[in-house]
Every structure is written in C-alpha cells, then in structure tokens.
C-alpha cells in the first residue's frame, strides 16, 4: 500500500513527500507538534511512509554497531551466509548517498523509533536529537569500515590518553566533514527548522577545561582526516568541570547538565568493560609471582564516540570510560533494614569517580578521587589496548612485537600511571620478566609535557598511593632503584655533592631514603643538633678518649665551649630549636614519565628549550635523544572553515581553491593580495558581519549593548594569575580613568572605541583567580553604565566560556591578548585560532607567540614585556627591594582602592602585586614590571586601528601566515617522529 504524506510547517507552506513503499508494514503514524518561530504550536497528524532502502539503512546500522564482525559459529554454511549477508549490506550501505529527501525520512524514522522524547511533539530539541542520530548512522558506516580495515591489516595504531577532550558541538562539524551541510540544511528546512538553530540545541560535551582538552580534540580530527590509525581514550564525566554563572558576587559554579537530555553521539558498549581495583594488598604466590588481592573492585564501561575525518572515509574512535559497581555490591539486606545509604555505598563510590573533571583536592578524599580517576583511565585503556593486541595476534602472539603495534601517548602527567600499570599487567598477568616488560614499556609509551608550572608537575603522596595502589608503588620503587643505579653509574661517587644534587633532582621518589644497595654512598660528616652528640665531641676535645665522663665534667666542658657560666643539661636542652617536621614522601609523576617513556616532547619551540634547559635539564643531559619539540596546532576545519564561513568563502575565492582546508600552506598565497582594495573591502565586511553576531550574542548573554563599529579586543582562556587577565583589566582601568579626566571631545580624539571581552573559568578552589573574575565584572558594571563613556569603552565578561562561545567570538575578534608572563605558557592554542581568523595579537614572547610572530611578520604582531631569560633576574631584583613601580601603576591601584568599582574590598587582590617576598605577594607574575610596556604597546594598537587600510592588511597577513599552526602538521610530526605509524586510506 502506498500513500502520500503531507506535513504542515510553521511557514504555513505545504510540502508533499513522494510516494514510498514499506514492506510488512503499510504505514507508520505519529502525532507531532510543529513549533513556529513565534512559539505557536500546531498539532498535526502525520501519516508517514518510508522508502525501504532508507529504513533498511538504519536497521543495518543497528546490526553493525560494534567494531568486531559478529560471526556465526554453528556451521560453515552459516558463516558463509553471514559473511555474504554482511558483504551485501556493506555494498548497499556504501552506495547510499544521502540527499535532502532521504535525510528527511531518516529524521522522521529516528523521531519515531529511537526517541529520547515523547512522540506527541516534534519541537526543536527533538529535531536536534533525531538529526544527530541520522548523522551518527552515516558515521557508523565509515566507523566500522575503518576499524575492520585496520584489524585486517594489523597495522600499528596510536592511542592518545588524555584526562580532557574539549570537543565542542559535534553536529555541524560532523556534517561539514561528511560534506553534507547543504542536504541537511535543506532537509531541516523542509521540516520547518533552520540547521543553525537546530545545531544550537546541542550542549557542549563537558569533557575538558582549556587548551589541553581542545588540543586533544583537534588531534583526533587531524588523525581521522589524515587517515592515521588511532584511538582516543578519556573519561565520561557526568557533570564536567562546572557550569559558570556570573552573579553580583562573581563566579558561581553549578553542575554541568550536558548529559541531561542524553547524548545521541555515543554508543554504550556494555560488552566492553574491565575490572579496576583499589586498595587491597600484595602477596607472593607459590608460583613466585606477586598477586594484588582484596580491596575495592569496580568496572569501567566503554562509551564510544565516532570522530569523522574531512573528505575521507576514515572515522576514528574516542572511547570514554564510565564507572560502576557490580550488582552484587548492592547490599539488599541493609537496604531492606532501612540502611539505604550504607546499602548503596559501593555503587556510589564507583560512580562518583566519573562525576566531575578535576574534583577539588584540598581534602584527602579529593586527592583520593583524583588518583582513582587517573588510574581508571590508565588501567581500563591499557587492558583494552592489550586485549585488542592479543586478538589481532591470535596464535602468533609475541610480546616483543607489542611496541611495533602500539604507541601510547600520555597527554601531560595525568596518565603517568600507564607506566607501572603496563609493567604490572606484563609481569603479574602475562608472565614476562622485569627486563622484558621494562623494555616493552619504554618503547611503547611517550610523554607530552604541557607546563613549567611547579603545581602542574604532579606529585602524589607516597602514603596515599601505597594505600590505594600497593602493587604500583612496589613497581615504582623498583623503577626508582634502577634510576638511582643509572645516576650513580653516570656521575660516580667521587663528588658526593654533585651526586647528591643529581639524585635529589632526578629521583622519582622525593624525600625517600635511598635503596639499601646505595645507603652508604652519601655518608658525610654532619654536625648533629643532638645535645649528647655535642657533649661527646666536647669531651673528646678535652682528651677523654672513651667519651665517658661524669655529669660535672660534661657541664664544665659545655660551659667552656660556649663561653658561658656552668649550666645544667636541662637549660641547654631548652635552648634547642623546635624539631623540623619530616618532609612528606612524594611520587614525582613527571620524572616517572620521563624515565618510563622513549620520547618527551614540549609543545612550542621556546617551551621545549625550557624543558631541556630547566625543567628536565638533568634528564636531558643523560638522555638528550629523548627530547623533541612538537609545536601545537588547531584544526582549520572547525576553526576557520566551519566557524567562519564568510571568511572561508573569501579565502577560497582569492586563492582559487578550497584545498587550503587540508593544505594550509596555500593560505600563504593571500600575501600577494594583501594590498588589494577589493579583498580588503570583502575582508572588513566579513569581519563586521561576525561582529554583529557577537553583539547580539553579548546582548542575549549579558544584557549589555555593544557597538559593532568598535574594536573587539578579546582575552578568552582559563583564569590564572600567570595568564595575567589582571594586567589586561588594570590597563582598561587606566584607560577608563584617563577618559574620565577628559572632555567628551578629548576622549573621542584620544581613544579608539573598544569592546573588551573576557571569558574563562577560574578553578573552584583558586581564590585569587575568582577575585580576578569578580574584579572584571565590577569594572564592567561601572564602565558599561557610565553615560559619559558610552560606546567608547565596554567591558564584557562572557559567562560559561566554552568551545561554542569561542566559535562565535574568534571570527569577530580584531585584537586578541596573549600576555602571559614570559616562559610560563607552554604553547597556547587559542592564539593560533585567532591568527587563522585574521586577528592581530598583543603578547609577550611566550609559548607559540614566538613562532606566530615569526610566521605572520614582526610588523603584524604587537610585542611588549620582559623576555623569558630575564624573569629570574627580575624576581630577584624584586626580592631585594630594588624594583620601583611605574607611577601609572600606582595610580591604578589607588583608583581601585578608592571604591569607584563598588564596595568590594580588593586589598587581597592588589596585595598580591605588592611587597618583596611572601606567598601571594611580591608580584610573582610581574604585572607591575610589564605594565608600562603594555600601556605603550596599547597606544600603538590604537594608532594602527585608526588606519583601517593598514589594519586590514595586517589582518590578512595574519591569516596568510598561520599555515604552520594546523594540527595536521603537528600530527604528521608525531606520527613520523614519535609513534612510527603510517596513514591507512580505506579503499
């Protein structure tokens, strides 16, 4: 039976779908409400029929939702039939070419058969879910084909382990990579919706915080696009970091709700789970092996998210782990007795591991939870990797080949437990010797360092780790012992001071006695503060060879030595200083990462030099071949092509090809057109269109109105003292103060109109960072309501900054601020995104700023501030009381303290910039030192912006010079120089 389906749309137009047939069932009916832009809903009865091929397409995908091909084992013929059936299905699926009509049918199908909403309404949230599910269907085809091909060829694969994956919205990125943006826009238009509005229903996946997570996601995009065989591994945080709200009191944190309506992109693999153990004890078995027994057992369950490449079939996998306890751990007896909390304690303890990203670690409970998170990521991922290796190897399993098939990249120190965990599995479970396991581990694992900040070079309490992971501590102690042996062999024992220095600097275990084998190598004569020792020495000086004497003789000896009158032993003891508390015993994860891996890389040229010259200098001298640089990059698909379509069209028009999206070197061709007036006009129009969008966004989010004709000056990144948002807002305060001292005419003559935009989250327990957020919002509240200033200056703090907000702000940016204290930012990636989008930058010679300035040209970058090699000397100068602050800086502090920005007491905030020593004082990040240079550089910015022709040329040259900063280039370097993997293009 055939029928014609007629749908009534909000526009009151009528669309008639073609006649379609559906076997076994004549029609599928649903009652759907279609909502107009005026929020008026009309309920209509839909009689829908579907093309058999379209529905079969969806049904086949559900059958093929795992990476391994399911084969029947009841007989050869059945196996053959099954394989033939799969072959036919694959042929059918691969020939499926989505157009608007088939997409409409598929969206209707998912709204009916895989709903996360009730069927009575078909409103925009449901439209998003159903649309996403149709895209996922398309991804699964390539996804399964990708990994089946990798398995068939048994190629070496890279596994990227990261605590963060800051993905952003997936819908537009996925259909863009699949080259289906047009068909999806048309299909949704037929259903009464705009693609852009539907896409905005998607919440950002709350799996990361800043550059670390965004880099990881860019890498997955590039791995898929470049056809490299790879996986990503992370944790599936239920509540993410936090959702940021801005109130009159500053930042407020509430739980993220990104999973509240379900996640249409993920597939739960209930059949892929691994046991994770905590606590317990280690016993030696009769077989001579160590066995980790007892303790607390949980399960890690896989959730898979497909990551498509651009213009390729390759689709890689992001596998996220959630945690749960076994059903039998629920104490039914306790529950029935009314002890409900006690009954579910094991379940709650397991599930909370994946509740939030970076739980506060001020308490021992918080520290324990963080360590549990890190071990869960490492153990589940390695068990999964090893299981896959064993399956591929089959009967010819050879552990020596493991590093030839597996490359594990640790994104920062969070996954460092991979090293002892891989050792544990290879030795305790697979039966390898220590020597073989250590050789395999070192050849498999590599480490990316992301920071020079001491607090980010993780150290864990040895006592805590010993309780939580007792077997791993045994392994770490043996690794440390081996390292001590290497250090002693390298430096010898003749110079005990040098040897002691190297051991203190390089050991994995801090404040821990040397292994017994080396207990006597650092024996030195040390004067004891113990009174009996002192008395013994005095007695010997007096000629008492045996060191024994009566009390009177001892007292006399002490008195003579001290030049004092005779005193009692008790008086002497009372003068002794308080005993110094024993320093905590720690495990230095960064040192373990360097020792346990075959490569250590920094993420920008200057950062990698600091890593070699400072952070890990002793290791670099010992193993120089281990150290590399891999300057970060970002994907040009998300960060120009999709988020800035207006600029992308202009680039394609003037270069003459869209190949620049895959080969960013072609962006350099824009240089020859930089002076062309037609290009400059188009460039300015595209920028203004994006600024209009941002103005509307700011109005919606904050209530403030801003002019699209002002300069958009943006600093968006994690709120941290070293990133120096405080320097930026102090510069704004100075600007505001000078404006207030002028007449209206003088103000207009002296200042370029600016909208100063901030965004970023302060960690929940980082008090000083939260004070900075509060201060920025207070300044904004005063400046934005000042009628004398008007559109000359606006200060906006965008709440809950994330990837989707960045995709709106960055295309509209004209000046971006990357003003960290030199030598403290490893790389940065937002600076690359801004440059790609034709944004000029003001910054220090820090991180990737150095390379960006080289690539775009020194004349197209606003440079200020102290250099990295000067920082130590400047801090010493401050400590010695020699620093004299600029009068303008003192003027700003006085102005803030006057209460002009409200009643809040900012003494603690400003106090961090004062004094010469002390924790939280002495301006450690050199805000005051760089302030005059910063102000002068901002004057250069104003002057350049007044000449719009010059500014536009500089903007074009920034885009033209950004080609190096594609993550495609970075991934090629990782693949060749660290992982040793090759591209595998699907046939």
Short mmCIF file of N, CA and C in Angstrom, two decimals, residues 832-909:
data_model
loop_
_atom_site.label_atom_id
_atom_site.label_comp_id
_atom_site.label_asym_id
_atom_site.label_seq_id
_atom_site.Cartn_x
_atom_site.Cartn_y
_atom_site.Cartn_z
N UNK A 832 46.58 30.59 18.06
CA UNK A 832 46.61 30.08 16.69
C UNK A 832 45.26 30.27 16.01
N UNK A 833 44.18 30.03 16.75
CA UNK A 833 42.83 30.19 16.19
C UNK A 833 42.58 31.65 15.82
N UNK A 834 43.01 32.56 16.70
CA UNK A 834 42.83 33.98 16.42
C UNK A 834 43.61 34.38 15.16
N UNK A 835 44.86 33.93 15.06
CA UNK A 835 45.67 34.29 13.88
C UNK A 835 45.02 33.77 12.61
N UNK A 836 44.52 32.55 12.62
CA UNK A 836 43.87 31.97 11.44
C UNK A 836 42.69 32.82 10.98
N UNK A 837 42.01 33.45 11.92
CA UNK A 837 40.82 34.24 11.61
C UNK A 837 41.13 35.72 11.41
N UNK A 838 42.39 36.02 11.14
CA UNK A 838 42.76 37.39 10.79
C UNK A 838 42.74 38.35 11.95
N UNK A 839 43.00 37.85 13.14
CA UNK A 839 43.02 38.70 14.33
C UNK A 839 44.46 39.06 14.67
N UNK A 840 44.71 40.34 14.93
CA UNK A 840 46.03 40.78 15.36
C UNK A 840 46.21 40.47 16.84
N UNK A 841 47.45 40.27 17.25
CA UNK A 841 47.69 39.86 18.62
C UNK A 841 48.63 40.81 19.34
N UNK A 842 48.32 41.03 20.61
CA UNK A 842 49.24 41.72 21.50
C UNK A 842 49.72 40.68 22.50
N UNK A 843 51.02 40.56 22.65
CA UNK A 843 51.50 39.49 23.51
C UNK A 843 52.97 39.59 23.84
N UNK A 844 53.37 38.70 24.73
CA UNK A 844 54.76 38.56 25.13
C UNK A 844 55.43 37.49 24.28
N UNK A 845 56.74 37.40 24.39
CA UNK A 845 57.47 36.34 23.70
C UNK A 845 57.38 35.08 24.56
N UNK A 846 56.24 34.44 24.49
CA UNK A 846 55.96 33.28 25.32
C UNK A 846 55.21 32.24 24.51
N UNK A 847 55.48 30.96 24.78
CA UNK A 847 54.76 29.89 24.12
C UNK A 847 54.83 30.00 22.60
N UNK A 848 53.72 29.70 21.95
CA UNK A 848 53.67 29.74 20.49
C UNK A 848 53.63 31.16 19.95
N UNK A 849 53.46 32.16 20.82
CA UNK A 849 53.53 33.56 20.35
C UNK A 849 54.81 33.81 19.57
N UNK A 850 55.90 33.21 20.03
CA UNK A 850 57.20 33.42 19.40
C UNK A 850 57.14 32.98 17.94
N UNK A 851 56.60 31.80 17.70
CA UNK A 851 56.54 31.27 16.35
C UNK A 851 55.47 31.97 15.50
N UNK A 852 54.36 32.35 16.12
CA UNK A 852 53.33 33.09 15.39
C UNK A 852 53.90 34.40 14.88
N UNK A 853 54.62 35.09 15.73
CA UNK A 853 55.23 36.38 15.33
C UNK A 853 56.21 36.18 14.18
N UNK A 854 56.97 35.09 14.23
CA UNK A 854 57.91 34.81 13.13
C UNK A 854 57.17 34.56 11.83
N UNK A 855 56.05 33.83 11.91
CA UNK A 855 55.32 33.44 10.70
C UNK A 855 54.50 34.58 10.09
N UNK A 856 53.86 35.38 10.94
CA UNK A 856 52.99 36.44 10.40
C UNK A 856 53.77 37.72 10.12
N UNK A 857 54.97 37.81 10.67
CA UNK A 857 55.78 39.02 10.47
C UNK A 857 55.78 39.89 11.71
N UNK A 858 56.95 40.36 12.10
CA UNK A 858 57.10 41.16 13.32
C UNK A 858 56.25 42.42 13.28
N UNK A 859 56.05 42.98 12.09
CA UNK A 859 55.27 44.22 11.97
C UNK A 859 53.77 43.99 12.15
N UNK A 860 53.36 42.72 12.17
CA UNK A 860 51.94 42.40 12.28
C UNK A 860 51.60 41.77 13.63
N UNK A 861 52.44 42.02 14.62
CA UNK A 861 52.27 41.49 15.97
C UNK A 861 52.68 42.59 16.95
N UNK A 862 51.86 42.83 17.96
CA UNK A 862 52.17 43.88 18.93
C UNK A 862 52.87 43.25 20.13
N UNK A 863 54.18 43.50 20.23
CA UNK A 863 55.03 42.85 21.22
C UNK A 863 55.33 43.79 22.38
N UNK A 864 55.30 43.25 23.60
CA UNK A 864 55.70 44.01 24.78
C UNK A 864 56.26 43.04 25.81
N UNK A 865 56.82 43.58 26.87
CA UNK A 865 57.13 42.79 28.06
C UNK A 865 58.51 42.19 28.13
N UNK A 866 58.83 41.71 29.33
CA UNK A 866 60.11 41.09 29.61
C UNK A 866 60.25 39.78 28.85
N UNK A 867 61.50 39.39 28.59
CA UNK A 867 61.79 38.14 27.90
C UNK A 867 61.96 37.01 28.93
N UNK A 868 61.83 35.77 28.47
CA UNK A 868 61.87 34.62 29.37
C UNK A 868 63.17 34.54 30.16
N UNK A 869 64.30 34.85 29.50
CA UNK A 869 65.59 34.73 30.19
C UNK A 869 65.81 35.83 31.22
N UNK A 870 64.96 36.84 31.22
CA UNK A 870 65.10 37.94 32.18
C UNK A 870 64.29 37.73 33.46
N UNK A 871 63.36 36.78 33.45
CA UNK A 871 62.38 36.67 34.52
C UNK A 871 63.02 36.38 35.88
N UNK A 872 63.94 35.44 35.93
CA UNK A 872 64.57 35.08 37.22
C UNK A 872 65.27 36.30 37.82
N UNK A 873 65.98 37.05 37.00
CA UNK A 873 66.68 38.24 37.49
C UNK A 873 65.72 39.30 37.99
N UNK A 874 64.61 39.47 37.31
CA UNK A 874 63.62 40.47 37.71
C UNK A 874 62.97 40.09 39.05
N UNK A 875 62.73 38.79 39.23
CA UNK A 875 62.17 38.35 40.52
C UNK A 875 63.18 38.56 41.64
N UNK A 876 64.45 38.32 41.34
CA UNK A 876 65.49 38.54 42.35
C UNK A 876 65.59 40.02 42.70
N UNK A 877 65.49 40.86 41.68
CA UNK A 877 65.50 42.31 41.90
C UNK A 877 64.36 42.72 42.81
N UNK A 878 63.20 42.12 42.59
CA UNK A 878 62.04 42.43 43.43
C UNK A 878 62.28 41.97 44.87
N UNK A 879 62.81 40.79 45.03
CA UNK A 879 63.07 40.24 46.37
C UNK A 879 64.06 41.10 47.15
N UNK A 880 64.97 41.74 46.43
CA UNK A 880 65.98 42.59 47.08
C UNK A 880 65.48 44.01 47.31
N UNK A 881 64.22 44.27 46.95
CA UNK A 881 63.64 45.58 47.21
C UNK A 881 64.10 46.67 46.26
N UNK A 882 64.61 46.29 45.08
CA UNK A 882 65.16 47.28 44.15
C UNK A 882 64.14 47.74 43.11
N UNK A 883 62.99 47.04 43.01
CA UNK A 883 62.02 47.39 41.98
C UNK A 883 61.26 48.66 42.34
N UNK A 884 61.16 49.57 41.37
CA UNK A 884 60.40 50.81 41.55
C UNK A 884 59.23 50.79 40.57
N UNK A 885 57.98 50.70 41.06
CA UNK A 885 56.84 50.60 40.15
C UNK A 885 56.60 51.90 39.38
N UNK A 886 56.03 51.74 38.20
CA UNK A 886 55.69 52.89 37.36
C UNK A 886 54.59 53.72 38.04
N UNK A 887 54.67 55.05 38.01
CA UNK A 887 53.65 55.89 38.65
C UNK A 887 52.23 55.59 38.16
N UNK A 888 52.10 55.20 36.90
CA UNK A 888 50.77 54.90 36.35
C UNK A 888 50.18 53.64 37.00
N UNK A 889 51.05 52.72 37.35
CA UNK A 889 50.60 51.51 38.03
C UNK A 889 50.09 51.84 39.44
N UNK A 890 50.83 52.68 40.12
CA UNK A 890 50.42 53.10 41.47
C UNK A 890 49.11 53.90 41.39
N UNK A 891 48.96 54.66 40.33
CA UNK A 891 47.74 55.44 40.11
C UNK A 891 46.52 54.52 39.96
N UNK A 892 46.69 53.43 39.23
CA UNK A 892 45.59 52.48 39.04
C UNK A 892 45.20 51.82 40.36
N UNK A 893 46.20 51.40 41.12
CA UNK A 893 45.91 50.76 42.41
C UNK A 893 45.14 51.71 43.33
N UNK A 894 45.57 52.94 43.37
CA UNK A 894 44.90 53.94 44.23
C UNK A 894 43.47 54.15 43.75
N UNK A 895 43.26 54.19 42.44
CA UNK A 895 41.94 54.40 41.86
C UNK A 895 41.00 53.24 42.22
N UNK A 896 41.51 52.02 42.15
CA UNK A 896 40.71 50.85 42.50
C UNK A 896 40.33 50.89 43.98
N UNK A 897 41.30 51.25 44.80
CA UNK A 897 41.06 51.27 46.26
C UNK A 897 40.13 52.42 46.68
N UNK A 898 39.89 53.34 45.78
CA UNK A 898 39.01 54.46 46.11
C UNK A 898 37.54 54.05 46.18
N UNK A 899 37.24 52.84 45.69
CA UNK A 899 35.87 52.34 45.74
C UNK A 899 35.04 52.68 44.52
N UNK A 900 35.68 53.17 43.45
CA UNK A 900 34.93 53.57 42.27
C UNK A 900 34.19 52.39 41.62
N UNK A 901 34.70 51.17 41.85
CA UNK A 901 34.09 49.99 41.24
C UNK A 901 33.23 49.20 42.23
N UNK A 902 32.82 49.85 43.28
CA UNK A 902 31.91 49.19 44.23
C UNK A 902 32.55 48.97 45.58
N UNK A 903 31.78 48.43 46.50
CA UNK A 903 32.22 48.31 47.89
C UNK A 903 33.12 47.12 48.19
N UNK A 904 33.30 46.22 47.23
CA UNK A 904 34.09 45.03 47.50
C UNK A 904 35.52 45.41 47.87
N UNK A 905 36.10 44.74 48.85
CA UNK A 905 37.46 45.03 49.31
C UNK A 905 38.46 44.26 48.45
N UNK A 906 39.23 45.02 47.66
CA UNK A 906 40.20 44.40 46.76
C UNK A 906 41.62 44.45 47.30
N UNK A 907 41.77 44.60 48.60
CA UNK A 907 43.11 44.67 49.18
C UNK A 907 43.91 43.39 48.94
N UNK A 908 43.24 42.24 49.06
CA UNK A 908 43.97 40.98 48.85
C UNK A 908 44.40 40.83 47.39
N UNK A 909 43.54 41.22 46.48
CA UNK A 909 43.88 41.13 45.06
C UNK A 909 45.06 42.03 44.75
#
